[in-house]
mmCIF file of C-alpha atoms and ligand atoms in Angstrom:
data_model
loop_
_atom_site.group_PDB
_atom_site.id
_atom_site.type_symbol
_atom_site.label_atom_id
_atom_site.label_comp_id
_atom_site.label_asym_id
_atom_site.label_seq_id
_atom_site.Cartn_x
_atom_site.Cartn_y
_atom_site.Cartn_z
ATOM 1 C CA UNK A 1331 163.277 116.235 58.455
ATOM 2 C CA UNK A 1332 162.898 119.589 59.163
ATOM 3 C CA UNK A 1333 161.482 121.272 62.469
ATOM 4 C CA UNK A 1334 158.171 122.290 61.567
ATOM 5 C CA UNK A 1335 155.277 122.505 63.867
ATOM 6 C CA UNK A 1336 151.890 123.254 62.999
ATOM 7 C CA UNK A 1337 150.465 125.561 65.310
ATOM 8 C CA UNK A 1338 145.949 125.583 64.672
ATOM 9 C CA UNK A 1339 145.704 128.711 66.582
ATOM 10 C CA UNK A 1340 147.789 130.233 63.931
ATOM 11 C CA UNK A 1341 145.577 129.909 61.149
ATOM 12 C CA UNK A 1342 147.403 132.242 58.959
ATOM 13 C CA UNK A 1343 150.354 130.923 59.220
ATOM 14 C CA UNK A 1344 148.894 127.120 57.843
ATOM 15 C CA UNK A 1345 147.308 128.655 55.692
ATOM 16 C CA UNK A 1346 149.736 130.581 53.849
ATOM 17 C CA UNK A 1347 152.374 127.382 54.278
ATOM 18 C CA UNK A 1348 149.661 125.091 51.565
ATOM 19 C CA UNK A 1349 151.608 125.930 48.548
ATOM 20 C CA UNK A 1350 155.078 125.063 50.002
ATOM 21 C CA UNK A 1351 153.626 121.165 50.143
ATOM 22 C CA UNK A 1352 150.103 121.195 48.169
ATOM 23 C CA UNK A 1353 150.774 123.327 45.672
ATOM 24 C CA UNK A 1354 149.876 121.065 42.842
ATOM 25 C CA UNK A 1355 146.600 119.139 44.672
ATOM 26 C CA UNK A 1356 145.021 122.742 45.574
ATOM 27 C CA UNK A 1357 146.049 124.459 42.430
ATOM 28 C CA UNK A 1358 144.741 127.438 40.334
ATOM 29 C CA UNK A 1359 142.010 125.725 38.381
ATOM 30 C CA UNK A 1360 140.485 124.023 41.789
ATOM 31 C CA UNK A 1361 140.789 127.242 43.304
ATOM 32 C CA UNK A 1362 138.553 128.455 39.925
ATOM 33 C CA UNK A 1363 136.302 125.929 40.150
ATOM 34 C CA UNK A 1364 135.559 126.201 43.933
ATOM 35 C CA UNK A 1365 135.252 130.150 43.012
ATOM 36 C CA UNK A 1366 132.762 129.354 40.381
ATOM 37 C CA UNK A 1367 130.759 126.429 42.199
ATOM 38 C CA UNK A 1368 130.593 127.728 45.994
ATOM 39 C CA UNK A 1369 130.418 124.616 47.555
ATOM 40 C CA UNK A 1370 129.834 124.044 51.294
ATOM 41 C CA UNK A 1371 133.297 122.928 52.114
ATOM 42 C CA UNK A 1372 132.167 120.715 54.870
ATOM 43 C CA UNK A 1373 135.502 119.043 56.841
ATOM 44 C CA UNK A 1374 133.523 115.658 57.976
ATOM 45 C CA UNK A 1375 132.320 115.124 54.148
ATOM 46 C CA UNK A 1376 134.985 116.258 51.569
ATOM 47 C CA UNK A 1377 132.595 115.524 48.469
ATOM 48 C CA UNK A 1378 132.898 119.177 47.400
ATOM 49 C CA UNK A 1379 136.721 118.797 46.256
ATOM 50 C CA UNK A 1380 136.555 117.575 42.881
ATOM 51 C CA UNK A 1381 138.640 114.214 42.647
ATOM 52 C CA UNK A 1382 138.222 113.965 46.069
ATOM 53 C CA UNK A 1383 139.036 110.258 46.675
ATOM 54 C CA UNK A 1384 142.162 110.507 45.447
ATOM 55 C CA UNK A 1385 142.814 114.017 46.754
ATOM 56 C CA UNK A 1386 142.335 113.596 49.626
ATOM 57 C CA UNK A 1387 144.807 110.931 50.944
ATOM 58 C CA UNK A 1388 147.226 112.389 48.659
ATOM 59 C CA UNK A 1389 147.155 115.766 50.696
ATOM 60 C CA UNK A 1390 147.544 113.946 53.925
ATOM 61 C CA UNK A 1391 150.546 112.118 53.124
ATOM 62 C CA UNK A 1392 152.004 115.595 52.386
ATOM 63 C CA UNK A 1393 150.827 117.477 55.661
ATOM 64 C CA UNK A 1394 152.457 114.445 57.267
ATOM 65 C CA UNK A 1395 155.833 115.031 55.851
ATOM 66 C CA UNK A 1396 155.677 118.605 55.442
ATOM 67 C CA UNK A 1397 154.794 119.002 59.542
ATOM 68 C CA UNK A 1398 157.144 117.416 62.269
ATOM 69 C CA UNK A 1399 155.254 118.976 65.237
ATOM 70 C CA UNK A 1400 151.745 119.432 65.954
ATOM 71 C CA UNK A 1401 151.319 121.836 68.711
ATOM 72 C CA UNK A 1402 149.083 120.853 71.221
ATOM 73 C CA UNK A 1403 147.235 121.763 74.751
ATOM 74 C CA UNK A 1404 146.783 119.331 77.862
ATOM 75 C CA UNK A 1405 144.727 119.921 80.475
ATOM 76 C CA UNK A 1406 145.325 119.203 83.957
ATOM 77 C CA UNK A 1407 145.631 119.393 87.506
ATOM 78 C CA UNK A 1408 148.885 118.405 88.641
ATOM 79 C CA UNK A 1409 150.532 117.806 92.053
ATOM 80 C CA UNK A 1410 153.923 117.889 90.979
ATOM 81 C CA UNK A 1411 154.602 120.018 88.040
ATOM 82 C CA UNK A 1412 158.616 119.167 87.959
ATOM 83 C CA UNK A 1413 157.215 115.426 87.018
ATOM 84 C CA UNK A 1414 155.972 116.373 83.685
ATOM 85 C CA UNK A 1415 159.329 117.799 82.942
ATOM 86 C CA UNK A 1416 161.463 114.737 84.608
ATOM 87 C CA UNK A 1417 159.493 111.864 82.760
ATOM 88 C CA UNK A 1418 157.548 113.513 80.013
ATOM 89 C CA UNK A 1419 153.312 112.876 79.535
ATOM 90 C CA UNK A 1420 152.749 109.360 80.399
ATOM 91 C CA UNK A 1421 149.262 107.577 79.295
ATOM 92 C CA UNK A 1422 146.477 106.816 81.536
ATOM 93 C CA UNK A 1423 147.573 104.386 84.182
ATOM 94 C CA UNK A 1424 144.728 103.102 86.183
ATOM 95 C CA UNK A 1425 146.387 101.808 88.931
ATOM 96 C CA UNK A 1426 148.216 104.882 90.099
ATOM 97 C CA UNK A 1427 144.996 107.077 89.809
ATOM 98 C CA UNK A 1428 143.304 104.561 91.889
ATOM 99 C CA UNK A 1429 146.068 104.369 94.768
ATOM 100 C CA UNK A 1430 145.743 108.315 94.739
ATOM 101 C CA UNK A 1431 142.105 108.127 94.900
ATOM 102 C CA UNK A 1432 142.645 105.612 98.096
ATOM 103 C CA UNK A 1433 144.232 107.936 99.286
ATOM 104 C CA UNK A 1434 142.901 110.918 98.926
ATOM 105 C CA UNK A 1435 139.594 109.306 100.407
ATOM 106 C CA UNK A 1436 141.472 107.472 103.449
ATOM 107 C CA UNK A 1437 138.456 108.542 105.600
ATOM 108 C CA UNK A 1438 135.750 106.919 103.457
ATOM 109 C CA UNK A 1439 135.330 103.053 103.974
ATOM 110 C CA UNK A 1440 137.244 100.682 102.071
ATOM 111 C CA UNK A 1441 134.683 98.427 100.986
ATOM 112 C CA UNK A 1442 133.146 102.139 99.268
ATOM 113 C CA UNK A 1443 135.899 102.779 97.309
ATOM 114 C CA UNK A 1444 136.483 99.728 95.877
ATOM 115 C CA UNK A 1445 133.078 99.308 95.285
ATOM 116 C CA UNK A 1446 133.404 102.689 92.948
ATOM 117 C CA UNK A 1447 136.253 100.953 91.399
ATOM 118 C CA UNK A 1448 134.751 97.973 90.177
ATOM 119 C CA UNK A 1449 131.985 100.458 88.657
ATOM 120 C CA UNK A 1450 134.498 102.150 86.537
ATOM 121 C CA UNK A 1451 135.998 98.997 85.549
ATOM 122 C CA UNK A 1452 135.781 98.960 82.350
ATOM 123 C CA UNK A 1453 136.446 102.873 81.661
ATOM 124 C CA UNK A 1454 140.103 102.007 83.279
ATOM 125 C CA UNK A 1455 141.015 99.685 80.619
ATOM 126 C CA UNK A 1456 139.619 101.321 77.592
ATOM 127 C CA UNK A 1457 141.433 104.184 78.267
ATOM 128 C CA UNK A 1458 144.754 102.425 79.407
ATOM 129 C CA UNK A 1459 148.195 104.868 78.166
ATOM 130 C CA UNK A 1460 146.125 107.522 76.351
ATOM 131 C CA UNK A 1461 146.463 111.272 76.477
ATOM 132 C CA UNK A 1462 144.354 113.518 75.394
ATOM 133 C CA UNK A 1463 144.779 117.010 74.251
ATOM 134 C CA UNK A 1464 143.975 119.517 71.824
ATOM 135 C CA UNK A 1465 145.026 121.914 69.249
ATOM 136 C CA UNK A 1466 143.700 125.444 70.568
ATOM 137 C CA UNK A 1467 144.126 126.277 74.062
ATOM 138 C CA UNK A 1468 141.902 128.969 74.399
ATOM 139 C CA UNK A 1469 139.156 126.779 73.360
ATOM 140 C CA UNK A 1470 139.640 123.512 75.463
ATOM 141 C CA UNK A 1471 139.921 126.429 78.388
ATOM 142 C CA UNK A 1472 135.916 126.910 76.884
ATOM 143 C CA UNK A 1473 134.784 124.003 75.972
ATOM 144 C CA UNK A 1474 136.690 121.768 78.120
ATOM 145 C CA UNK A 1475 138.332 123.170 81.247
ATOM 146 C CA UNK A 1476 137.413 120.521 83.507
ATOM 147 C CA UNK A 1477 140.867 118.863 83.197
ATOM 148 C CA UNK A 1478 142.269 121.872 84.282
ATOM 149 C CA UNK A 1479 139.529 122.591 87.121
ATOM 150 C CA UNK A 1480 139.319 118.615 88.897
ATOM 151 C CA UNK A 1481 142.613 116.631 86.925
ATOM 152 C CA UNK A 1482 141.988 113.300 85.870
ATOM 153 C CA UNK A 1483 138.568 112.300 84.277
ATOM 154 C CA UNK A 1484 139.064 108.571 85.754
ATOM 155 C CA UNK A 1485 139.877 110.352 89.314
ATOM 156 C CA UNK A 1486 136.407 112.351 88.644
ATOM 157 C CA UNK A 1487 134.473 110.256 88.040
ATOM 158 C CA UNK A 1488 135.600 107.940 90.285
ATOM 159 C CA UNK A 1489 134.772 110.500 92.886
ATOM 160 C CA UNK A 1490 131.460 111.489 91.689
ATOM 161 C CA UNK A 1491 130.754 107.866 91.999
ATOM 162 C CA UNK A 1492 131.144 108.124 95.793
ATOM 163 C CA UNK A 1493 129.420 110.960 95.974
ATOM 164 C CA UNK A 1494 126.527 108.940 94.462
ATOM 165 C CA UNK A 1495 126.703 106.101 97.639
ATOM 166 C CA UNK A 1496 126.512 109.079 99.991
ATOM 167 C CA UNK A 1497 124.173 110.657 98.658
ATOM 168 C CA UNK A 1498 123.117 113.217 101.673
ATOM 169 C CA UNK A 1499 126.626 113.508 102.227
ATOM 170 C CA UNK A 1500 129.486 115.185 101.070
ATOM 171 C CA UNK A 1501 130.016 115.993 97.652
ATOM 172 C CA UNK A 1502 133.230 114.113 97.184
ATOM 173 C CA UNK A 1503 133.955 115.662 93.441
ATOM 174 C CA UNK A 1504 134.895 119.181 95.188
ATOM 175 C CA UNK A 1505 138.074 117.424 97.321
ATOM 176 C CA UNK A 1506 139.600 117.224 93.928
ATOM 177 C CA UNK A 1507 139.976 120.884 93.867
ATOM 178 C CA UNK A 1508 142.164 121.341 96.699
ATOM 179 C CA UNK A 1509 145.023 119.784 95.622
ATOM 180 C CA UNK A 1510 147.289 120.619 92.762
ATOM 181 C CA UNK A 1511 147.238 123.352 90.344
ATOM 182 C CA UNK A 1512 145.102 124.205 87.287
ATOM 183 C CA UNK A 1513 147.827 123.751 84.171
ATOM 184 C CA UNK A 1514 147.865 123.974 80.817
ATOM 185 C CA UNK A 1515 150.944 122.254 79.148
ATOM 186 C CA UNK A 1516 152.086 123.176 75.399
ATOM 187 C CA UNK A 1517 153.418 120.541 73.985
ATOM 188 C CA UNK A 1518 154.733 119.744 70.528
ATOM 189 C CA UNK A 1519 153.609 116.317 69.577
ATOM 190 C CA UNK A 1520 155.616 114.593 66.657
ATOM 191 C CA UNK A 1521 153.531 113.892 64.039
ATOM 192 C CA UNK A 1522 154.346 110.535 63.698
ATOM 193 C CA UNK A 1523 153.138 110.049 67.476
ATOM 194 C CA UNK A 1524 149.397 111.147 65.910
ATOM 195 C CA UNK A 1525 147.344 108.088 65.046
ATOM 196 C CA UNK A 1526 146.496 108.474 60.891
ATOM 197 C CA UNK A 1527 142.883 108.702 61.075
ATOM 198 C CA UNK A 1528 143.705 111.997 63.269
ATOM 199 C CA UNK A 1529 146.141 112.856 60.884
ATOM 200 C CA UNK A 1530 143.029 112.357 58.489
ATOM 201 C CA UNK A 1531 140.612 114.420 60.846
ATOM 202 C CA UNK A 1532 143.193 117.160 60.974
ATOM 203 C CA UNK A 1533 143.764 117.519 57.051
ATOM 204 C CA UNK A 1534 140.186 117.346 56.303
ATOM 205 C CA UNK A 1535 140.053 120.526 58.688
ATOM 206 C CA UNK A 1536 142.557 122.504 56.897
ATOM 207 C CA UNK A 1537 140.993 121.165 54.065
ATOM 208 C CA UNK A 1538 137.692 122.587 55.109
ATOM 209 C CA UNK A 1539 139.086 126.155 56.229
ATOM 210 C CA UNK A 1540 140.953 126.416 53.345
ATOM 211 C CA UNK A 1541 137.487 125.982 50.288
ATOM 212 C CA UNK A 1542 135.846 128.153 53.190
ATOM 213 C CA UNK A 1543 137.896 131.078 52.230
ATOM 214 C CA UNK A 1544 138.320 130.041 48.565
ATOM 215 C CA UNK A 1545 134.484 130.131 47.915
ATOM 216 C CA UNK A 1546 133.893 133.060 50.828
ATOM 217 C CA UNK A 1547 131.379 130.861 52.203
ATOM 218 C CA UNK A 1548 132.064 130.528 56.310
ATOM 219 C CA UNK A 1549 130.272 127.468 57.975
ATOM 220 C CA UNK A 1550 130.491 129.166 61.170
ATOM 221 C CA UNK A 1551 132.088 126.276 62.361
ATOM 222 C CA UNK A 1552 134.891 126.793 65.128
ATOM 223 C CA UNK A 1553 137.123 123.554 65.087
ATOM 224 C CA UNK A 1554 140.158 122.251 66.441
ATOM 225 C CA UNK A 1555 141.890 118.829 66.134
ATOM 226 C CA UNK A 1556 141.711 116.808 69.439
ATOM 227 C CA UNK A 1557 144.827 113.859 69.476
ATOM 228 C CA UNK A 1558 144.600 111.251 71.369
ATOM 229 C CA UNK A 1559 148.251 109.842 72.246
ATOM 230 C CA UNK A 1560 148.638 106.051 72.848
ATOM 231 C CA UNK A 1561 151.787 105.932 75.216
ATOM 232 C CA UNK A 1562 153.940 108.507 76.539
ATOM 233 C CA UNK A 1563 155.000 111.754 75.400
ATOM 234 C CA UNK A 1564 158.808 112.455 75.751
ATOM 235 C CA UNK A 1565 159.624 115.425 78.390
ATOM 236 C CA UNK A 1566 161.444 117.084 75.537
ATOM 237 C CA UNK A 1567 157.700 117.638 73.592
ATOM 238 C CA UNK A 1568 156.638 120.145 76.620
ATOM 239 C CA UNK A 1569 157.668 123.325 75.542
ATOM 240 C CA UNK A 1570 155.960 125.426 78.181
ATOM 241 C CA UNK A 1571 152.798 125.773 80.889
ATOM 242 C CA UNK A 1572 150.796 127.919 82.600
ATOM 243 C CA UNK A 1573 148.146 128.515 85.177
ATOM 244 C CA UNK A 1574 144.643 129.357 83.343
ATOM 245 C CA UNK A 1575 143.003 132.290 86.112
ATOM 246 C CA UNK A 1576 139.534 131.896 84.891
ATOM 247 C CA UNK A 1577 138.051 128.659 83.339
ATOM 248 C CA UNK A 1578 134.595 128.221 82.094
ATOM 249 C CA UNK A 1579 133.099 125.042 85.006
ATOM 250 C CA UNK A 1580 130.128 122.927 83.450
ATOM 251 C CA UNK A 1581 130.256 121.140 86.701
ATOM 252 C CA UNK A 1582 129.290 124.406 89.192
ATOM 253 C CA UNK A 1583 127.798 127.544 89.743
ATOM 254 C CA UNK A 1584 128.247 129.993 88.547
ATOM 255 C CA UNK A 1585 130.087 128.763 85.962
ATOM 256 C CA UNK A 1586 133.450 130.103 85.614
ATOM 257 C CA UNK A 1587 136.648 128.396 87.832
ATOM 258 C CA UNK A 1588 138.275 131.271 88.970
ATOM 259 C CA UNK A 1589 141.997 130.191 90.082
ATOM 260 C CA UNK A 1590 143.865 131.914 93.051
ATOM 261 C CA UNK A 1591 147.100 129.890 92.011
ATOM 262 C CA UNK A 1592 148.888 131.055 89.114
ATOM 263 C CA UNK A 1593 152.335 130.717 89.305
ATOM 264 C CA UNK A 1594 154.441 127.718 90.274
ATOM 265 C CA UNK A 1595 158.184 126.692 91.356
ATOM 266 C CA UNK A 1596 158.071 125.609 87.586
ATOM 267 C CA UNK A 1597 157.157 128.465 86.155
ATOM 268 C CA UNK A 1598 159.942 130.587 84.258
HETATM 269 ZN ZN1 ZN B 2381 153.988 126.964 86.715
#
């Protein structure tokens, strides 16, 4: 198969790569009908292609082998850059978030952390070996910057739950942003990695961008796929980082992470 990634930011370049796989599913006479009808070209409800039950599917199965890459955007806070590079994204592993949380919080009492632990119990399994990450950079550094700003949800939350036993103490969430250094890794994720009902999600989106500028009528919708990875991404996938200065913080005034580190003994 050929080395083809599909890159959201670059909406152009999708765009303009439809008739080199879909040529015949989005063909003249849709394109006249959508013209003539002006649907909304919704990307969660695809009744506005005509046929679309069969049209649909059909144009997934040819994203899916047209594409070999999907390029994609984690977020995080890492202590040791070089690992990503040595032994590639690996999922969510409970147990070594919680032995960092131990010890990052040597000085609280034992019984305390456990306790916050057992709280989170169940969020440790149901997110056992996933990865998250997302299709436009600049975005997630908008919407969702938090991985970048405090790491690991599971280590977050495990600290705001602390924070919540002590609750005229310290604010044990802010610990988390003293060690490491806000990253952003580009990674390209073989498509065959990506569940299919994200496949789905993202060809219903191109889908949807695509009627939107066949009929001229703009949703004002900004997407971008999310993936969520079950198991580990080879090393080979990470095709660069960097350190985002400014990131917008939902968790603190006055709203925008402002990072002093920027460069790394990683970076090129
Ligand atoms: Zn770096």
């Amino acid at each position: 198969m050929k080395h083809r990634t599909l890159d959201w930011r670059n909406r152009r370049s999708w765009l303009g790569s439809l008739r080199f796989y879909a040529g015949d599913l989005l063909d003249p006479a849709m394109r006249r009908h959508l013209e003539r009808k002006r649907p909304k070209c919704w990307s969660d409800d695809l009744s506005w292609l005509p046929d679309h039950e069969e049209l649909v599917p059909a144009f997934c199965d040819k994203l899916a082998s047209y594409y070999s890459h999907a390029k994609a955007f984690h977020g995080c806070r890492p202590e040791n850059i070089r690992s990503y590079y040595e032994h590639g994204l690996q999922g969510h592993q409970a147990d070594r978030i919680q032995a960092r949380f131990r010890e990052l919080f040597s000085d609280v009492a034992p019984d305390q952390l456990q306790k916050a632990i057992d709280e989170l119990g169940n969020r440790s399994t149901s997110e056992k070996g996933k990865i998250w990450l997302t299709g436009d950079d600049r975005k997630m550094l908008d919407d969702f910057g938090h991985y970048s700003i405090n790491g690991s949800e599971y280590l977050l939350s495990l600290a705001a739950r602390l924070t919540r036993f002590d609750r005229y103490g310290e604010d044990y969430r802010w610990r988390l942003r003293e060690i490491g250094v806000p990253t952003v890794l580009e990674v390209d994720i073989p498509f065959a990695l990506i569940r299919p009902g994200q496949q789905a999600e993202v060809a219903n989106m191109i889908l949807s961008v695509w009627g939107q500028n066949v009929t001229g009528k703009h949703l004002g919708m900004d997407l971008s796929p999310c993936y969520v990875i079950h198991g580990d991404i080879p090393a080979d996938c990470i095709k660069d980082h960097y350190h985002p200065e400014r990131i917008r913080d939902v968790h603190r005034e006055p709203g925008m992470y402002v990072s002093t580190v920027t460069q790394c003994e990683m970076c090129a």
